[in-house]
Amino acid sequence: MRIRLIGAAALLLALLAPCAVTAEEVAPTYFGKDVSTAKIGGPLHMTDQNGRRRSFEDFRGKVVVIFFGYTRCPDVCPTTLSRMAQVMRLLGPDAERTQVLWVTVDPKRDTQALLHNFIPHFDARFLGLRGTLAQTESLAKSFHVGYQILKYQGTFLVDHSPEGYLIDPAGVTRLKLPYDMTAEQIAADVRTILGQQ
Amino acid sequence: MNKTLASLAMASALFSVTFSAAAEVTVTDAWVRGMVKGQTETGAYMTIKSTEPTKLVGVSSPVTKVVQLHEMKMDGDVMTMRPLKSLAVPADKPLSFGPDGYHIMLIDLKKPLAKGESVPLKLTFRSQGGKKSSVEVKAEVRALTEPSAPAPMDHAHMQH
Ligand SMILES: [Cu+2]
């Protein structure tokens, strides 16, 4: 809503003073939070659900949308992954230039075999990533993603940040995607970023 | 005037006493998220409605011994999941489970629940008067990808 209002104000300004404000000078607006200058996101060294080693360099030329979670997550993670599957459908041909990555924060219990069963259920193109405890910790930290695992009566309670991050085709983390964004809003931001290349 | 109010208050007090003994609790739209091979836990969701304020104090199911009532809550930027001992259900206001709200966690399942199966759940309630009653439902197992219903708008005002 606020973004739309800013957009409307920018448009109004452009109409009122066409000579002063040209289209190029109007900063692009996003539904997500612009974190382009925050230098978020460290290197990725993890294995996907098929056993292939992955790094961010594998996805240059594509927009990467990355989330953190765990497979026993009852609703936040399935909801996020279902929403991203919807984003891929909305993107149509642009989905080919979009890669969804989902990193487990609980590699002890989320085995590669479990990721292999779990991830393609949402979209066969998604990659589920798993690293060592140290790799998981440093990657999450580099994205300011918090998590902790607590043991409780026969189970493990996992807390984690539900938001995602959008990385542009050059490898720069551009947007933070809050949990309450809709599929339409995420798809619009992916298109905006793809359109800048 | 005062007399009328007093008798009204008394009448309504009697009314609630009468009804707390026979509070009617209905559980609708009960479902369980489907699982894939290798998963051992899943969430169950439903809408609970009661004619009187009551409390959900226990859940059991023949599919597993470990059943917990959980609450999801944002703590700063982090989504947390915590066990609850009980959950207050207000009178005449449907309480819907969902993300950033409540769910029942079925833990330590010996085999994954597949879409189309049905899971019996027994919910035990304790009325304000301390009377226990239970409701049995059959929860339908839906797809793993099923989006949870958004939490109700007035979620924040509900008592815990
Ligand atoms: Cu739970």
Tab-separated table of C-alpha atoms and ligand atoms in Angstrom:
chain	number	residue	atom	x	y	z
A	1	MET	CA	0.000	0.000	0.000
A	2	ARG	CA	2.695	2.437	1.007
A	3	ILE	CA	4.726	1.465	-2.007
A	4	ARG	CA	1.761	2.084	-4.268
A	5	LEU	CA	1.229	5.491	-2.669
A	6	ILE	CA	4.865	6.391	-3.238
A	7	GLY	CA	4.487	5.175	-6.799
A	8	ALA	CA	1.399	7.345	-7.260
A	9	ALA	CA	3.184	10.352	-5.762
A	10	ALA	CA	6.154	9.806	-8.077
A	11	LEU	CA	3.820	9.569	-11.070
A	12	LEU	CA	2.023	12.747	-10.034
A	13	LEU	CA	5.330	14.548	-9.654
A	14	ALA	CA	6.397	13.328	-13.081
A	15	LEU	CA	3.150	14.602	-14.602
A	16	LEU	CA	3.359	17.979	-12.878
A	17	ALA	CA	6.969	18.628	-13.802
A	18	PRO	CA	7.788	16.551	-16.851
A	19	CYS	CA	10.972	18.507	-17.548
A	20	ALA	CA	12.330	18.216	-14.021
A	21	VAL	CA	11.733	14.533	-13.411
A	22	THR	CA	12.400	12.080	-16.177
A	23	ALA	CA	11.505	8.407	-16.018
A	24	GLU	CA	15.131	7.406	-15.441
A	25	GLU	CA	15.407	9.535	-12.343
A	26	VAL	CA	12.450	7.892	-10.605
A	27	ALA	CA	13.950	5.146	-8.454
A	28	PRO	CA	12.334	1.764	-9.092
A	29	THR	CA	9.845	0.757	-6.440
A	30	TYR	CA	9.578	-2.741	-5.037
A	31	PHE	CA	7.114	-4.617	-2.887
A	32	GLY	CA	10.062	-6.125	-0.988
A	33	LYS	CA	12.533	-4.093	1.047
A	34	ASP	CA	15.468	-2.708	-0.943
A	35	VAL	CA	18.697	-3.918	0.690
A	36	SER	CA	20.918	-3.411	-2.372
A	37	THR	CA	23.532	-1.429	-0.484
A	38	ALA	CA	23.557	-3.583	2.670
A	39	LYS	CA	25.991	-6.202	1.283
A	40	ILE	CA	23.869	-9.098	2.502
A	41	GLY	CA	24.655	-12.740	1.770
A	42	GLY	CA	27.902	-14.640	1.961
A	43	PRO	CA	29.284	-17.410	-0.214
A	44	LEU	CA	27.283	-20.612	-0.652
A	45	HIS	CA	28.928	-24.018	-0.359
A	46	MET	CA	26.216	-26.624	0.027
A	47	THR	CA	24.810	-29.761	-1.560
A	48	ASP	CA	21.418	-29.893	-3.279
A	49	GLN	CA	18.819	-32.681	-2.950
A	50	ASN	CA	20.455	-34.506	-5.866
A	51	GLY	CA	23.892	-34.521	-4.259
A	52	ARG	CA	25.336	-31.798	-6.457
A	53	ARG	CA	27.646	-29.188	-4.917
A	54	ARG	CA	26.193	-25.722	-5.314
A	55	SER	CA	27.455	-22.169	-5.066
A	56	PHE	CA	25.810	-18.859	-5.972
A	57	GLU	CA	28.045	-18.651	-9.065
A	58	ASP	CA	26.001	-21.535	-10.573
A	59	PHE	CA	23.057	-19.168	-10.881
A	60	ARG	CA	24.643	-16.079	-12.467
A	61	GLY	CA	22.269	-14.666	-15.090
A	62	LYS	CA	19.255	-15.712	-13.027
A	63	VAL	CA	17.332	-14.116	-10.211
A	64	VAL	CA	17.776	-16.261	-7.102
A	65	VAL	CA	15.139	-16.296	-4.368
A	66	ILE	CA	16.500	-17.888	-1.205
A	67	PHE	CA	14.680	-19.009	1.952
A	68	PHE	CA	15.672	-20.885	5.096
A	69	GLY	CA	13.528	-23.515	6.814
A	70	TYR	CA	13.214	-27.134	7.936
A	71	THR	CA	11.067	-29.974	6.632
A	72	ARG	CA	9.145	-30.595	9.880
A	73	CYS	CA	7.976	-26.973	9.790
A	74	PRO	CA	4.175	-27.350	9.987
A	75	ASP	CA	2.981	-24.357	8.049
A	76	VAL	CA	5.382	-21.486	7.449
A	77	CYS	CA	7.705	-23.487	5.164
A	78	PRO	CA	5.053	-25.349	3.145
A	79	THR	CA	3.180	-22.049	2.769
A	80	THR	CA	6.340	-20.258	1.576
A	81	LEU	CA	7.240	-23.043	-0.863
A	82	SER	CA	3.662	-23.250	-2.209
A	83	ARG	CA	3.688	-19.487	-2.669
A	84	MET	CA	6.992	-19.698	-4.577
A	85	ALA	CA	5.531	-22.452	-6.795
A	86	GLN	CA	2.707	-19.992	-7.528
A	87	VAL	CA	5.323	-17.280	-8.289
A	88	MET	CA	6.943	-19.633	-10.831
A	89	ARG	CA	3.561	-20.191	-12.518
A	90	LEU	CA	2.915	-16.426	-12.593
A	91	LEU	CA	6.341	-15.777	-14.112
A	92	GLY	CA	5.661	-18.021	-17.118
A	93	PRO	CA	8.724	-17.916	-19.400
A	94	ASP	CA	10.581	-15.665	-16.906
A	95	ALA	CA	10.619	-18.646	-14.507
A	96	GLU	CA	13.474	-20.037	-16.613
A	97	ARG	CA	15.573	-17.112	-15.380
A	98	THR	CA	14.533	-17.621	-11.765
A	99	GLN	CA	15.984	-20.103	-9.270
A	100	VAL	CA	14.368	-20.840	-5.925
A	101	LEU	CA	16.763	-22.077	-3.225
A	102	TRP	CA	15.598	-23.419	0.117
A	103	VAL	CA	18.247	-24.002	2.781
A	104	THR	CA	17.586	-26.300	5.723
A	105	VAL	CA	18.578	-24.876	9.111
A	106	ASP	CA	18.394	-28.401	10.550
A	107	PRO	CA	20.837	-30.469	8.448
A	108	LYS	CA	21.088	-33.071	11.229
A	109	ARG	CA	17.510	-34.215	10.691
A	110	ASP	CA	16.889	-32.961	7.146
A	111	THR	CA	18.904	-35.517	5.224
A	112	GLN	CA	19.581	-35.252	1.500
A	113	ALA	CA	17.102	-38.120	0.950
A	114	LEU	CA	14.406	-36.225	2.855
A	115	LEU	CA	15.057	-33.034	0.866
A	116	HIS	CA	14.870	-35.150	-2.288
A	117	ASN	CA	11.364	-36.303	-1.309
A	118	PHE	CA	10.204	-32.964	0.034
A	119	ILE	CA	11.377	-30.170	-2.295
A	120	PRO	CA	10.151	-31.401	-5.735
A	121	HIS	CA	6.648	-31.799	-4.260
A	122	PHE	CA	6.319	-28.034	-4.546
A	123	ASP	CA	8.169	-27.455	-7.829
A	124	ALA	CA	10.581	-29.790	-9.604
A	125	ARG	CA	12.873	-26.816	-10.380
A	126	PHE	CA	13.426	-25.849	-6.740
A	127	LEU	CA	16.680	-26.786	-5.065
A	128	GLY	CA	16.841	-27.821	-1.425
A	129	LEU	CA	20.278	-27.138	0.052
A	130	ARG	CA	22.081	-28.743	2.930
A	131	GLY	CA	25.448	-27.933	4.458
A	132	THR	CA	27.421	-28.709	7.573
A	133	LEU	CA	26.347	-27.069	10.821
A	134	ALA	CA	29.114	-24.475	10.392
A	135	GLN	CA	28.194	-23.740	6.747
A	136	THR	CA	24.530	-23.400	7.705
A	137	GLU	CA	25.379	-21.037	10.518
A	138	SER	CA	27.618	-18.802	8.430
A	139	LEU	CA	25.224	-18.628	5.478
A	140	ALA	CA	22.235	-17.795	7.702
A	141	LYS	CA	24.306	-15.193	9.528
A	142	SER	CA	25.372	-13.573	6.248
A	143	PHE	CA	21.656	-13.103	5.404
A	144	HIS	CA	20.811	-11.914	8.950
A	145	VAL	CA	18.565	-14.970	9.263
A	146	GLY	CA	18.165	-16.103	12.848
A	147	TYR	CA	17.389	-19.650	13.929
A	148	GLN	CA	17.684	-21.922	16.923
A	149	ILE	CA	16.818	-25.539	17.655
A	150	LEU	CA	15.366	-26.503	21.036
A	151	LYS	CA	14.789	-30.028	22.244
A	152	TYR	CA	11.368	-30.562	23.791
A	153	GLN	CA	9.615	-33.794	24.851
A	154	GLY	CA	10.501	-36.082	21.987
A	155	THR	CA	10.756	-33.384	19.366
A	156	PHE	CA	12.879	-30.441	18.275
A	157	LEU	CA	11.332	-27.014	18.100
A	158	VAL	CA	12.947	-24.938	15.390
A	159	ASP	CA	12.700	-21.159	15.345
A	160	HIS	CA	13.720	-19.370	12.172
A	161	SER	CA	13.262	-16.152	10.211
A	162	PRO	CA	10.594	-16.760	7.578
A	163	GLU	CA	11.578	-13.994	5.147
A	164	GLY	CA	13.376	-14.566	1.868
A	165	TYR	CA	15.996	-12.680	-0.124
A	166	LEU	CA	16.144	-11.855	-3.807
A	167	ILE	CA	19.574	-11.936	-5.468
A	168	ASP	CA	19.959	-10.329	-8.887
A	169	PRO	CA	21.537	-12.043	-11.938
A	170	ALA	CA	24.894	-10.396	-11.121
A	171	GLY	CA	24.912	-11.957	-7.647
A	172	VAL	CA	23.974	-8.888	-5.591
A	173	THR	CA	21.367	-9.346	-2.840
A	174	ARG	CA	18.777	-6.730	-3.718
A	175	LEU	CA	15.577	-7.299	-1.780
A	176	LYS	CA	14.362	-8.699	1.499
A	177	LEU	CA	11.022	-10.445	0.953
A	178	PRO	CA	8.891	-10.329	4.118
A	179	TYR	CA	6.760	-13.364	4.936
A	180	ASP	CA	3.484	-11.544	4.253
A	181	MET	CA	4.247	-10.762	0.594
A	182	THR	CA	1.842	-12.298	-1.925
A	183	ALA	CA	2.903	-14.421	-4.908
A	184	GLU	CA	1.855	-11.577	-7.214
A	185	GLN	CA	4.095	-9.096	-5.383
A	186	ILE	CA	7.101	-11.425	-5.418
A	187	ALA	CA	6.589	-12.166	-9.131
A	188	ALA	CA	6.394	-8.408	-9.821
A	189	ASP	CA	9.696	-7.801	-7.991
A	190	VAL	CA	11.402	-10.682	-9.847
A	191	ARG	CA	10.244	-9.157	-13.157
A	192	THR	CA	11.407	-5.679	-12.143
A	193	ILE	CA	14.886	-6.980	-11.321
A	194	LEU	CA	15.057	-9.140	-14.474
A	195	GLY	CA	14.004	-6.082	-16.502
A	196	GLN	CA	16.990	-4.077	-15.237
A	197	GLN	CA	19.518	-6.445	-16.816
B	1	MET	CA	-34.082	0.228	38.167
B	2	ASN	CA	-31.398	-1.225	40.414
B	3	LYS	CA	-33.635	-4.106	41.236
B	4	THR	CA	-34.204	-4.844	37.575
B	5	LEU	CA	-30.471	-4.786	36.900
B	6	ALA	CA	-29.766	-7.009	39.858
B	7	SER	CA	-32.351	-9.529	38.835
B	8	LEU	CA	-31.124	-9.364	35.255
B	9	ALA	CA	-27.587	-10.020	36.460
B	10	MET	CA	-28.823	-12.878	38.566
B	11	ALA	CA	-30.809	-14.288	35.680
B	12	SER	CA	-27.821	-14.136	33.383
B	13	ALA	CA	-25.605	-15.660	36.046
B	14	LEU	CA	-28.013	-18.555	36.346
B	15	PHE	CA	-28.170	-18.743	32.593
B	16	SER	CA	-24.424	-19.139	32.222
B	17	VAL	CA	-24.216	-21.684	35.015
B	18	THR	CA	-26.907	-23.733	33.343
B	19	PHE	CA	-25.167	-23.554	30.040
B	20	SER	CA	-21.566	-24.085	31.073
B	21	ALA	CA	-22.644	-27.549	32.095
B	22	ALA	CA	-23.899	-28.127	28.588
B	23	ALA	CA	-21.500	-25.977	26.542
B	24	GLU	CA	-21.679	-27.121	23.007
B	25	VAL	CA	-18.311	-27.384	21.302
B	26	THR	CA	-18.171	-27.997	17.578
B	27	VAL	CA	-15.047	-28.730	15.565
B	28	THR	CA	-15.177	-28.210	11.834
B	29	ASP	CA	-12.834	-28.279	8.845
B	30	ALA	CA	-10.301	-30.557	10.554
B	31	TRP	CA	-7.395	-31.495	8.330
B	32	VAL	CA	-3.840	-32.756	8.524
B	33	ARG	CA	-0.978	-31.798	6.232
B	34	GLY	CA	0.161	-34.725	4.071
B	35	MET	CA	3.725	-35.980	4.449
B	36	VAL	CA	6.493	-37.408	2.282
B	37	LYS	CA	8.590	-40.478	3.019
B	38	GLY	CA	11.119	-39.660	5.724
B	39	GLN	CA	8.960	-37.099	7.516
B	40	THR	CA	7.833	-38.011	11.030
B	41	GLU	CA	5.852	-34.926	12.062
B	42	THR	CA	2.990	-32.911	10.692
B	43	GLY	CA	0.425	-30.300	11.693
B	44	ALA	CA	-3.343	-30.613	12.175
B	45	TYR	CA	-5.721	-27.691	11.711
B	46	MET	CA	-9.353	-27.010	12.516
B	47	THR	CA	-11.920	-24.459	13.589
B	48	ILE	CA	-13.306	-24.731	17.113
B	49	LYS	CA	-16.526	-23.060	18.181
B	50	SER	CA	-18.087	-23.147	21.601
B	51	THR	CA	-21.333	-21.744	22.969
B	52	GLU	CA	-19.535	-21.007	26.264
B	53	PRO	CA	-15.960	-20.001	27.076
B	54	THR	CA	-13.972	-23.200	27.368
B	55	LYS	CA	-10.421	-24.496	27.183
B	56	LEU	CA	-8.821	-27.078	24.972
B	57	VAL	CA	-6.709	-29.038	27.463
B	58	GLY	CA	-5.674	-32.149	25.571
B	59	VAL	CA	-5.522	-33.851	22.206
B	60	SER	CA	-4.915	-37.497	21.440
B	61	SER	CA	-4.897	-39.661	18.357
B	62	PRO	CA	-4.480	-43.377	17.694
B	63	VAL	CA	-1.854	-42.590	14.996
B	64	THR	CA	0.801	-41.512	17.528
B	65	LYS	CA	1.465	-41.206	21.243
B	66	VAL	CA	3.083	-37.786	20.908
B	67	VAL	CA	0.531	-35.055	20.230
B	68	GLN	CA	1.211	-31.447	21.194
B	69	LEU	CA	-0.655	-28.184	20.967
B	70	HIS	CA	1.600	-25.498	19.466
B	71	GLU	CA	1.520	-21.780	18.973
B	72	MET	CA	3.419	-19.951	16.235
B	73	LYS	CA	4.458	-16.408	17.076
B	74	MET	CA	6.792	-13.822	15.605
B	75	ASP	CA	9.565	-12.821	17.989
B	76	GLY	CA	11.218	-9.921	16.218
B	77	ASP	CA	12.249	-11.355	12.849
B	78	VAL	CA	12.044	-14.968	13.991
B	79	MET	CA	9.008	-17.235	13.789
B	80	THR	CA	8.838	-19.342	16.925
B	81	MET	CA	6.856	-22.485	17.705
B	82	ARG	CA	6.067	-23.219	21.343
B	83	PRO	CA	4.003	-25.867	23.117
B	84	LEU	CA	0.878	-24.713	24.936
B	85	LYS	CA	-0.636	-26.447	27.956
B	86	SER	CA	-4.112	-25.282	27.027
B	87	LEU	CA	-5.897	-22.995	24.629
B	88	ALA	CA	-8.805	-20.741	25.613
B	89	VAL	CA	-11.791	-20.828	23.265
B	90	PRO	CA	-14.055	-17.779	23.651
B	91	ALA	CA	-17.829	-18.063	23.469
B	92	ASP	CA	-19.470	-17.890	20.075
B	93	LYS	CA	-16.319	-16.837	18.275
B	94	PRO	CA	-14.810	-19.433	15.960
B	95	LEU	CA	-11.153	-20.086	16.699
B	96	SER	CA	-9.333	-21.073	13.510
B	97	PHE	CA	-5.910	-22.696	13.502
B	98	GLY	CA	-3.348	-21.578	10.925
B	99	PRO	CA	0.102	-20.122	10.271
B	100	ASP	CA	1.243	-17.575	12.837
B	101	GLY	CA	-1.460	-19.081	15.014
B	102	TYR	CA	-2.198	-22.465	16.503
B	103	HIS	CA	-1.865	-26.020	15.306
B	104	ILE	CA	-1.796	-29.506	16.706
B	105	MET	CA	1.468	-31.286	16.091
B	106	LEU	CA	1.461	-35.017	15.433
B	107	ILE	CA	4.980	-36.154	16.308
B	108	ASP	CA	6.979	-39.347	15.962
B	109	LEU	CA	4.673	-40.872	13.352
B	110	LYS	CA	5.809	-44.348	12.344
B	111	LYS	CA	4.733	-43.888	8.739
B	112	PRO	CA	3.908	-40.806	6.674
B	113	LEU	CA	0.253	-39.827	6.389
B	114	ALA	CA	-0.832	-39.679	2.757
B	115	LYS	CA	-3.416	-37.457	1.119
B	116	GLY	CA	-6.865	-39.009	1.331
B	117	GLU	CA	-6.297	-40.815	4.631
B	118	SER	CA	-8.333	-39.898	7.675
B	119	VAL	CA	-6.888	-39.239	11.138
B	120	PRO	CA	-9.070	-39.590	14.250
B	121	LEU	CA	-8.445	-36.848	16.805
B	122	LYS	CA	-9.928	-36.648	20.280
B	123	LEU	CA	-10.029	-33.142	21.744
B	124	THR	CA	-10.619	-32.713	25.464
B	125	PHE	CA	-12.112	-29.476	26.757
B	126	ARG	CA	-12.512	-28.173	30.285
B	127	SER	CA	-15.335	-25.732	30.929
B	128	GLN	CA	-15.023	-22.778	33.309
B	129	GLY	CA	-16.851	-24.868	35.884
B	130	GLY	CA	-14.147	-27.518	35.596
B	131	LYS	CA	-16.280	-30.036	33.745
B	132	LYS	CA	-14.432	-32.078	31.128
B	133	SER	CA	-15.903	-33.085	27.820
B	134	SER	CA	-14.459	-34.388	24.610
B	135	VAL	CA	-15.089	-34.096	20.912
B	136	GLU	CA	-13.947	-36.670	18.387
B	137	VAL	CA	-13.269	-35.682	14.805
B	138	LYS	CA	-11.846	-37.328	11.741
B	139	ALA	CA	-9.303	-35.069	10.106
B	140	GLU	CA	-8.843	-35.411	6.385
B	141	VAL	CA	-5.247	-35.670	5.178
B	142	ARG	CA	-4.667	-33.041	2.491
B	143	ALA	CA	-1.700	-32.392	0.188
B	144	LEU	CA	1.673	-31.380	1.604
B	145	THR	CA	1.403	-28.239	-0.524
B	146	GLU	CA	-1.960	-27.159	0.921
B	147	PRO	CA	-1.649	-23.496	2.011
B	148	SER	CA	-2.836	-22.985	5.581
B	149	ALA	CA	-5.733	-20.591	5.990
B	150	PRO	CA	-4.585	-17.132	7.058
B	151	ALA	CA	-4.887	-16.513	10.769
B	152	PRO	CA	-8.038	-14.588	11.678
B	153	MET	CA	-7.685	-10.803	11.842
B	154	ASP	CA	-8.600	-10.646	15.510
B	155	HIS	CA	-6.028	-13.282	16.444
B	156	ALA	CA	-4.066	-10.806	18.555
B	157	HIS	CA	-7.024	-10.244	20.863
B	158	MET	CA	-7.541	-13.870	21.710
B	159	GLN	CA	-6.748	-15.022	25.198
B	160	HIS	CA	-4.092	-17.585	25.814
C	1	CU	CU	4.244	-27.351	15.743
